[in-house]
mmCIF file of C-alpha atoms and ligand atoms in Angstrom:
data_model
loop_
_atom_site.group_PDB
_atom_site.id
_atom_site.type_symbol
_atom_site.label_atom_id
_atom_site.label_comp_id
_atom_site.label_asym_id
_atom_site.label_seq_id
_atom_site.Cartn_x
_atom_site.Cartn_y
_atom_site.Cartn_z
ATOM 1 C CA UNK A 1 97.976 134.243 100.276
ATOM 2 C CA UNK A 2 95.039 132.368 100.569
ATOM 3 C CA UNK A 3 95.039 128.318 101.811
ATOM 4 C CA UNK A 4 94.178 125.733 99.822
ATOM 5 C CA UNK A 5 94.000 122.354 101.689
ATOM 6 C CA UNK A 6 93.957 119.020 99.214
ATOM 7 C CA UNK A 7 92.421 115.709 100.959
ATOM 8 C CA UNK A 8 93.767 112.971 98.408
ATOM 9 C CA UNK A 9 93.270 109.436 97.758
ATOM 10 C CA UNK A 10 93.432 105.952 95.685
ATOM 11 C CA UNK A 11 92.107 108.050 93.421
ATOM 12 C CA UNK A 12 94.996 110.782 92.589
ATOM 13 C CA UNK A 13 97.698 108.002 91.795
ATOM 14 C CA UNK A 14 95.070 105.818 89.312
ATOM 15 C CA UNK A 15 96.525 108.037 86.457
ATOM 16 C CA UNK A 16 99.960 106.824 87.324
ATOM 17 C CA UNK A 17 99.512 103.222 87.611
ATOM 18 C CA UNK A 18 98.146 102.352 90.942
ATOM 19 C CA UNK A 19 94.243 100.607 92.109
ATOM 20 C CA UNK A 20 92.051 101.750 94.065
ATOM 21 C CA UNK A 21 90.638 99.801 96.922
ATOM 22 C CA UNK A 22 87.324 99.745 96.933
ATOM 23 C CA UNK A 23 86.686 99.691 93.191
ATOM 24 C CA UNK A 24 88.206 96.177 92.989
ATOM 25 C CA UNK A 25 86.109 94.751 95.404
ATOM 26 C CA UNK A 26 88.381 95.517 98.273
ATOM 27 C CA UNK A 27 91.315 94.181 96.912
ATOM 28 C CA UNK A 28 94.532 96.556 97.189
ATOM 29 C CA UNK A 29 96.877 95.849 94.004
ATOM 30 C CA UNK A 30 95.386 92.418 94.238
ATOM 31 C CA UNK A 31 95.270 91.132 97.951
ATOM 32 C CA UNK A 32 92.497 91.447 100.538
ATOM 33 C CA UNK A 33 93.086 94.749 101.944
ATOM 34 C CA UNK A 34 92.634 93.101 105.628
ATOM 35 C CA UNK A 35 95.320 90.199 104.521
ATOM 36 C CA UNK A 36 98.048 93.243 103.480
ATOM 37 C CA UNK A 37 96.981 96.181 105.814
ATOM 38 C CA UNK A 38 96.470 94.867 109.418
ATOM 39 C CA UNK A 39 98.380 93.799 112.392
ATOM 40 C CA UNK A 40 96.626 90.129 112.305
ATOM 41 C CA UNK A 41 97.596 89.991 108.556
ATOM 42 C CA UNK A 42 101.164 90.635 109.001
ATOM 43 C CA UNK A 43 101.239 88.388 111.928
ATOM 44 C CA UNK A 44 99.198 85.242 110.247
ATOM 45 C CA UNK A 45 101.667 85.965 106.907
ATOM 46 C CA UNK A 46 104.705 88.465 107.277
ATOM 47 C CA UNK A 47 106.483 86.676 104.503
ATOM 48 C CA UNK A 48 103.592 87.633 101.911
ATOM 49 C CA UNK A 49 102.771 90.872 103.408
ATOM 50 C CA UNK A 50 106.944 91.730 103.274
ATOM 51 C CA UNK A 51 106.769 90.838 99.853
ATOM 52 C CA UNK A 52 103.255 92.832 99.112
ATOM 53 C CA UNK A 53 105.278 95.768 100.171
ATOM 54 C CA UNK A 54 108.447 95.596 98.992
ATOM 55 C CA UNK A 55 107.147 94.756 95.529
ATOM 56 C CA UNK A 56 104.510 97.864 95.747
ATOM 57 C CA UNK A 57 108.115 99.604 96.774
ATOM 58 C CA UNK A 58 109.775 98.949 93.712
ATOM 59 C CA UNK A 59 106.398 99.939 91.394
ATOM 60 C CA UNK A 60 106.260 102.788 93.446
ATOM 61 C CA UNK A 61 109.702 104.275 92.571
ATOM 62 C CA UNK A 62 109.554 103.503 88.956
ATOM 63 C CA UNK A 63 105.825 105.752 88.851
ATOM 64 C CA UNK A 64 105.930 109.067 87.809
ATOM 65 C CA UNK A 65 103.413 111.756 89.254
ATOM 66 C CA UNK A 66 100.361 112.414 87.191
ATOM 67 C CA UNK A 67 99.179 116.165 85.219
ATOM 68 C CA UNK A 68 96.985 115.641 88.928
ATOM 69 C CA UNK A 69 100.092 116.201 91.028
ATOM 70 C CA UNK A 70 101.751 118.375 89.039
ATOM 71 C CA UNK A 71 98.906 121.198 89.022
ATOM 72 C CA UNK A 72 98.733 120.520 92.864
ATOM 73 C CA UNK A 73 102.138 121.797 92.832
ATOM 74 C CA UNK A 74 101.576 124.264 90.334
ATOM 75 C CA UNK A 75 99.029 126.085 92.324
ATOM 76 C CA UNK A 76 102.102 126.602 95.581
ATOM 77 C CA UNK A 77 102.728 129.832 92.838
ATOM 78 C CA UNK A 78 99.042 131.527 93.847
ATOM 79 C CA UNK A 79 98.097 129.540 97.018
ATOM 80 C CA UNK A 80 99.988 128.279 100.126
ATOM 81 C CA UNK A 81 98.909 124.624 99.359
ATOM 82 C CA UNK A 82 98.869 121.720 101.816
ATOM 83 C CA UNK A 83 98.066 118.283 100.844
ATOM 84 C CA UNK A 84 96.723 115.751 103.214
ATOM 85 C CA UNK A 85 96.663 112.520 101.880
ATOM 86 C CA UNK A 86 95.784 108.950 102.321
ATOM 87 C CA UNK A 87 97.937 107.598 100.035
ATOM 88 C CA UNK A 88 101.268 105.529 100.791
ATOM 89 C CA UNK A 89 102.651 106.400 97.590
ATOM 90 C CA UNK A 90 105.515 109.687 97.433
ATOM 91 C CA UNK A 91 103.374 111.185 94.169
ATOM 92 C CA UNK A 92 102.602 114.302 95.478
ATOM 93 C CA UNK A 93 106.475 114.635 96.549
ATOM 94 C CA UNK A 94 108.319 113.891 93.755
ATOM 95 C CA UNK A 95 106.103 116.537 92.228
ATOM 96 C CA UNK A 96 107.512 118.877 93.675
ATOM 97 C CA UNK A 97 104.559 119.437 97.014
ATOM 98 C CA UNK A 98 106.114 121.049 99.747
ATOM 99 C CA UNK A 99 103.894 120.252 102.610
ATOM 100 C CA UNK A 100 102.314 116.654 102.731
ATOM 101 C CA UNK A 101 101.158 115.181 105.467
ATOM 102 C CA UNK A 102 100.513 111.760 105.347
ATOM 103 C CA UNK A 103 97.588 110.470 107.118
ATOM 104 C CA UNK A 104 98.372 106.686 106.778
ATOM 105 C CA UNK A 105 102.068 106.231 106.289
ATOM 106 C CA UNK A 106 104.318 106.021 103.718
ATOM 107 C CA UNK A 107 105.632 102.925 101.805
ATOM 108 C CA UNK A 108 109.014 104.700 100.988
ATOM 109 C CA UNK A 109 109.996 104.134 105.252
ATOM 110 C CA UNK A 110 109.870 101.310 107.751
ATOM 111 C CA UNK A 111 109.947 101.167 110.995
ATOM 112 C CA UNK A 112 109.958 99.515 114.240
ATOM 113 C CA UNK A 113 107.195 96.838 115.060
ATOM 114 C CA UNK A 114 107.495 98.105 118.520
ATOM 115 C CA UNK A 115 107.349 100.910 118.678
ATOM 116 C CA UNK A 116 106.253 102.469 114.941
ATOM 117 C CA UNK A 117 106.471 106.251 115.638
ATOM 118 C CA UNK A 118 110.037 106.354 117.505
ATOM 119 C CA UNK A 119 111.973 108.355 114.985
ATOM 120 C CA UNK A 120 115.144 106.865 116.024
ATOM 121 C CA UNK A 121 113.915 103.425 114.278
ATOM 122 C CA UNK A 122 112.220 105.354 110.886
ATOM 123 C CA UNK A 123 113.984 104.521 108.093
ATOM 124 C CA UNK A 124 113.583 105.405 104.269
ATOM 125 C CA UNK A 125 114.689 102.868 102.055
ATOM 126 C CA UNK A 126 116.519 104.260 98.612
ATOM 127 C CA UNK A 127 115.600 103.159 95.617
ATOM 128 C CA UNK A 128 118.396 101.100 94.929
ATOM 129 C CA UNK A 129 118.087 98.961 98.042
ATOM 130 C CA UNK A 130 114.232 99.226 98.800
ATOM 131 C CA UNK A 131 113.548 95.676 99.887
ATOM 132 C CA UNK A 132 113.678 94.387 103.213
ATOM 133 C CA UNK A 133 114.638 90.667 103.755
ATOM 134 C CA UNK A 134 112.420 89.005 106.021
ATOM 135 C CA UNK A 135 113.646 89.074 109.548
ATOM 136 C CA UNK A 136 115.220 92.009 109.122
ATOM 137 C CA UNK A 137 115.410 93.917 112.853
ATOM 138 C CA UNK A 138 115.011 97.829 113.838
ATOM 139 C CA UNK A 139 117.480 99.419 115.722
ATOM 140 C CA UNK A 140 114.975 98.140 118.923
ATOM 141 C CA UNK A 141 115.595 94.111 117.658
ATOM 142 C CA UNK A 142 111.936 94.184 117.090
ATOM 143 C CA UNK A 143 110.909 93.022 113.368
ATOM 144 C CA UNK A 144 111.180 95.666 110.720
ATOM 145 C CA UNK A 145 108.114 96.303 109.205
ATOM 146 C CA UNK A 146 106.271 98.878 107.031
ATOM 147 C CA UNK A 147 105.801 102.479 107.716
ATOM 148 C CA UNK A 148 101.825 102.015 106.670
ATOM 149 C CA UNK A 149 99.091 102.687 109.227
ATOM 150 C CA UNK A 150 97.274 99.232 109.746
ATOM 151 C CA UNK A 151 93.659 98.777 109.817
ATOM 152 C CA UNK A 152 92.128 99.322 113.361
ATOM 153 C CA UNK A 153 95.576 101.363 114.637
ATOM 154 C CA UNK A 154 95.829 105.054 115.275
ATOM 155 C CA UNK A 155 96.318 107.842 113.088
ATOM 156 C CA UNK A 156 98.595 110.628 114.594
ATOM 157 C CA UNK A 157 98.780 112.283 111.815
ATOM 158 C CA UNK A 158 94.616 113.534 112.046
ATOM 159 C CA UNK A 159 95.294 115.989 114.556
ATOM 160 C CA UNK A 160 97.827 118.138 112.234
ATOM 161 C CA UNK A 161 95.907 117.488 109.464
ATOM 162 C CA UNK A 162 92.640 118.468 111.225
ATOM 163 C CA UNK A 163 94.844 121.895 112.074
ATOM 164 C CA UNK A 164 95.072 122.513 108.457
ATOM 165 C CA UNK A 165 91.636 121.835 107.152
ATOM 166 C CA UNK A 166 90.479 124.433 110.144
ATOM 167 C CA UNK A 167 92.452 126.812 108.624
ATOM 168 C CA UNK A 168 91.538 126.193 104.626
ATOM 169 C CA UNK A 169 90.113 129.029 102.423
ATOM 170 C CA UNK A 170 89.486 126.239 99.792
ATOM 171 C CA UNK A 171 88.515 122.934 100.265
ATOM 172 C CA UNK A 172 90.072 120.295 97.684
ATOM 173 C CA UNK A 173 89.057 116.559 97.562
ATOM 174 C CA UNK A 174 90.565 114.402 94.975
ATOM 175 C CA UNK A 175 89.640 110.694 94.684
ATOM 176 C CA UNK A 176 88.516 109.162 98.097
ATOM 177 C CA UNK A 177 85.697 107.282 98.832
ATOM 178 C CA UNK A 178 85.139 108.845 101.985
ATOM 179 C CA UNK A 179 84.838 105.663 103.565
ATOM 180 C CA UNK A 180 87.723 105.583 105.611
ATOM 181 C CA UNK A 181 87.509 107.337 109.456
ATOM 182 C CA UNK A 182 88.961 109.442 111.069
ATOM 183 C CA UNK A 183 90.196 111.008 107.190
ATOM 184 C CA UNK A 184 86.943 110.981 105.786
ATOM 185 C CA UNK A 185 85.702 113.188 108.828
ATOM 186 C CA UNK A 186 88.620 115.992 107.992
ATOM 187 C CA UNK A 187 86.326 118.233 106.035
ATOM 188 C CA UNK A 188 84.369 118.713 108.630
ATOM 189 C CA UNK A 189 86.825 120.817 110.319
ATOM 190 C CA UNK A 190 86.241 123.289 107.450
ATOM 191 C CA UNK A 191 85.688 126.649 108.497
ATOM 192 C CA UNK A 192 81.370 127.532 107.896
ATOM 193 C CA UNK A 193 81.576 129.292 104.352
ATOM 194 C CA UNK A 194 84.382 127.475 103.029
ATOM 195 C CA UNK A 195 84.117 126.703 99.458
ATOM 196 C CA UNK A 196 84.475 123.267 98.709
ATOM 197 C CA UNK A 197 85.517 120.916 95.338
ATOM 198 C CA UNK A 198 85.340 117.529 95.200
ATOM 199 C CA UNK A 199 87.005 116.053 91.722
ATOM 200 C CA UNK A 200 86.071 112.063 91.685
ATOM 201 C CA UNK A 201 84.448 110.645 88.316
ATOM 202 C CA UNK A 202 82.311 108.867 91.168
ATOM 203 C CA UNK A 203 79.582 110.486 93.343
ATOM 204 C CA UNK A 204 81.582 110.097 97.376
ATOM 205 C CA UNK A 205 78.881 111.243 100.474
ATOM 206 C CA UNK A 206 80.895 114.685 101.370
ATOM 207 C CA UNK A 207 78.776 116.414 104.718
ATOM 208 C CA UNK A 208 77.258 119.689 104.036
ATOM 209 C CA UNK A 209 77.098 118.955 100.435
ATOM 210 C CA UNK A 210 75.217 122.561 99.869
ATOM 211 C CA UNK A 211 78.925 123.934 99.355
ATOM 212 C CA UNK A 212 80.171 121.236 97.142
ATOM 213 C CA UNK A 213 80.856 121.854 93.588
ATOM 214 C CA UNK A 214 81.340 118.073 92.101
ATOM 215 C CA UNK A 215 84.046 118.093 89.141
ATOM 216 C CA UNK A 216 83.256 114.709 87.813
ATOM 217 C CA UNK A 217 86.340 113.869 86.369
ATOM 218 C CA UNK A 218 89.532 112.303 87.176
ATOM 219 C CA UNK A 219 92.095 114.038 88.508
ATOM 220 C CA UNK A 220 94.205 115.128 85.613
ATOM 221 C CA UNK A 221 91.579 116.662 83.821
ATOM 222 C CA UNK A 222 89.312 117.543 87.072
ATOM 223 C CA UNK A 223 92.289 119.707 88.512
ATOM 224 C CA UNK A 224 92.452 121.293 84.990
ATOM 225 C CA UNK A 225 88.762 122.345 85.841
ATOM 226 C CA UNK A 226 89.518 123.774 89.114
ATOM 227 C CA UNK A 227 92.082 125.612 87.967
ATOM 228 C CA UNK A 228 89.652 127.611 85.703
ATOM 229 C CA UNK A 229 86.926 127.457 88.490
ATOM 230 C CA UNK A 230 89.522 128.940 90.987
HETATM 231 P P1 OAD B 301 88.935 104.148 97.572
HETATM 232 O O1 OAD B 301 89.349 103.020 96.691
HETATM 233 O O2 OAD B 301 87.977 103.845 98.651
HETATM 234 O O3 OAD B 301 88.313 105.314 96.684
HETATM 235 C C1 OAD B 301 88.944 105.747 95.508
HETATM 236 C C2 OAD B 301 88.138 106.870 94.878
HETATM 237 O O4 OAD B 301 88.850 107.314 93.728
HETATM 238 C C3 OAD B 301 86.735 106.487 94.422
HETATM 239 O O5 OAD B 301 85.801 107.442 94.893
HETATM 240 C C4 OAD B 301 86.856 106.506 92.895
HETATM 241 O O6 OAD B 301 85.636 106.920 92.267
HETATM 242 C C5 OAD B 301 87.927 107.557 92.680
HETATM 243 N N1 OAD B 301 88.662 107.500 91.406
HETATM 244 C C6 OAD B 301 88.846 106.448 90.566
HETATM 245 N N2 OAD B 301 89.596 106.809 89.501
HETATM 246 C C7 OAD B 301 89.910 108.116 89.665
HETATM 247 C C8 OAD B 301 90.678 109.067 88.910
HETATM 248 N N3 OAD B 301 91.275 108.749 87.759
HETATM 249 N N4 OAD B 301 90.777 110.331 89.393
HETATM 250 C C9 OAD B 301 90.170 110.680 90.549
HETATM 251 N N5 OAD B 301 89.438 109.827 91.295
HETATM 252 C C10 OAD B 301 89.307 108.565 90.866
HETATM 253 O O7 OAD B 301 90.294 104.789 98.154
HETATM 254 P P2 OAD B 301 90.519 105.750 99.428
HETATM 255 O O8 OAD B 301 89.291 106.541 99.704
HETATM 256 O O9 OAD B 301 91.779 106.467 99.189
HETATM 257 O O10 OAD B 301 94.302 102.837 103.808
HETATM 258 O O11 OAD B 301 90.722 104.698 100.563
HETATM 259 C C11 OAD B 301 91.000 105.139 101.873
HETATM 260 C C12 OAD B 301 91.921 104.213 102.617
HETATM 261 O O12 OAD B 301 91.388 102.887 102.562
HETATM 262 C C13 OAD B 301 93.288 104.067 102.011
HETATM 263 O O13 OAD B 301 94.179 105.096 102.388
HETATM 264 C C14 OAD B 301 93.756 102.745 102.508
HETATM 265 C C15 OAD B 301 92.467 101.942 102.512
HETATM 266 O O14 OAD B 301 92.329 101.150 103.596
HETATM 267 C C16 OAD B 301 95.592 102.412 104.037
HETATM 268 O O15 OAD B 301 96.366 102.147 103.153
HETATM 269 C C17 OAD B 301 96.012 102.350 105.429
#
C-alpha cells in the first residue's frame, strides 16, 4: 500500500468549532498565544492559564470531528495513512485515525512540570473529570500542568514525525500556516518526486512549491477534492 503522510493544523478543527491562531491576530480562543502557551505565561499566571486549558478541555470533548477527519480516516481503506499534527485537539482520533503523532501535545493529558515527558507522571483526564484544580501535584510533587508543548521548548515528537514524512508517497497539508518551526520544516523531508497537496483556503509558503497542487478550500470540502485528485 502506498503512504500517505497528513501534516495538520488550526486549520483542520475550524469546521468543528475551534480558531486559528494567527487569523485572529495571534490570539488562541481569545488569549495572547504567548500569555496561554509558554513557560513565562504559566509562571506569571497559572491560575488563568489552568483555567484556559481546562475550559478548552471541556469544548474539546463536547466537538465532534469534521467531514475533514473523517475522509482522513476514510482513506486508512486504500492508503496506510499517518497524520502528523499540530493540533492539541483528539479530532483526528475520535475519528477513527490510527496513527497520530502529535507534534505539540495533547490537551486531553497532563503531566509533570518537572519533568513533562516521564510517562510515569502522563495522565489523560476523562471526560467526566477533565479539570485540574489549581495546585494539583504529579506523582513527582511538582505542579500538574498541561500536556501542550510551550513556546520556545522542544519538540520530541519531530524526529518520528520527520521518519514518516521521509517515507511518504503522498504529501498532505491541511490548514497550517507554516509558520511554526521545526513542523513547518517536515515537508522537507519529502522524498525528491513526491507529490504534494496542500488544502488551505489561504495561500501558506510550502518549499519546492513546483510539486504543489493548492486545493483552495477548507478542509471538508478540500479533502473531498483530493479524494477525486488521488
Ligand atoms: P495558524 O493559525 O497559523 O494557521 C491556520 C491555517 O488554517 C491558515 O493557513 C488558514 O488559512 C487555514 N484555515 C482557516 N480555515 C480553514 C479551514 N476551514 N480549512 C482548512 N484550513 C483553514 O495555525 P497553525 O499553523 O496550526 O502551537 O499554527 C501552528 C502552531 O502555532 C500551533 O500548533 C500552535 C501555535 O503556536 C501550539 O499550540 C504549541
Amino acid at each position: 500500500m502506498k503512504r500517505i503522510v497528513f501534516l495538520t493544523g488550526a486549520g483542520m478543527s475550524v469546521e468543528s468549532g475551534f480558531k486559528t491562531f494567527r487569523g485572529n491576530d495571534g490570539l488562541w480562543e481569545d488569549y495572547p498565544v504567548e500569555q496561554v502557551a509558554s513557560h513565562e505565561g504559566w509562571l506569571a499566571d497559572p491560575t488563568l492559564v489552568n483555567n484556559f486549558y481546562n475550559n478548552l478541555r471541556k469544548k474539546l470533548y463536547a466537538a465532534k470531528p469534521n467531514e475533514g477527519h473523517r475522509l482522513i480516516k476514510e482513506l486508512e481503506k486504500a492508503y496506510e495513512v499517518t497524520v502528523i499534527t499540530q493540533n492539541v485537539d483528539n479530532l483526528h482520533e475520535k475519528a477513527g485515525s490510527a496513527k497520530v503523532i502529535h507534534l505539540h501535545g495533547e490537551l486531553t493529558k497532563v503531566c509533570s512540570s518537572n519533568e513533562p515527558y516521564d510517562s510515569r507522571y502522563i495522565q489523560e483526564l476523562p471526560p467526566e473529570n477533565c479539570e485540574v484544580a489549581l495546585g494539583t501535584r504529579a506523582g513527582d510533587g511538582s505542579l500538574l500542568r498541561p500536556f501542550i508543548v510551550f513556546f520556545g521548548e522542544a519538540v520530541p515528537m519531530i524526529e518520528p514525525a520527520a521518519a514518516e514524512a521521509a517515507q511518504a508517497d503522498i504529501f498532505v497539508i491541511i490548514g497550517t500556516s507554516l509558520n511554526v518551526y521545526p513542523a513547518a520544516g517536515l515537508v522537507q523531508y519529502a522524498r525528491p518526486g513526491t507529490p504534494i497537496y496542500l488544502i488551505d483556503p489561504d495561500d501558506a509558503p510550502v518549499s519546492g512549491s513546483g510539486r504543489v497542487t493548492h486545493i483552495k478550500k477548507g478542509a471538508s470540502e478540500g479533502m473531498k477534492e483530493l479524494m477525486r485528485l488521488l
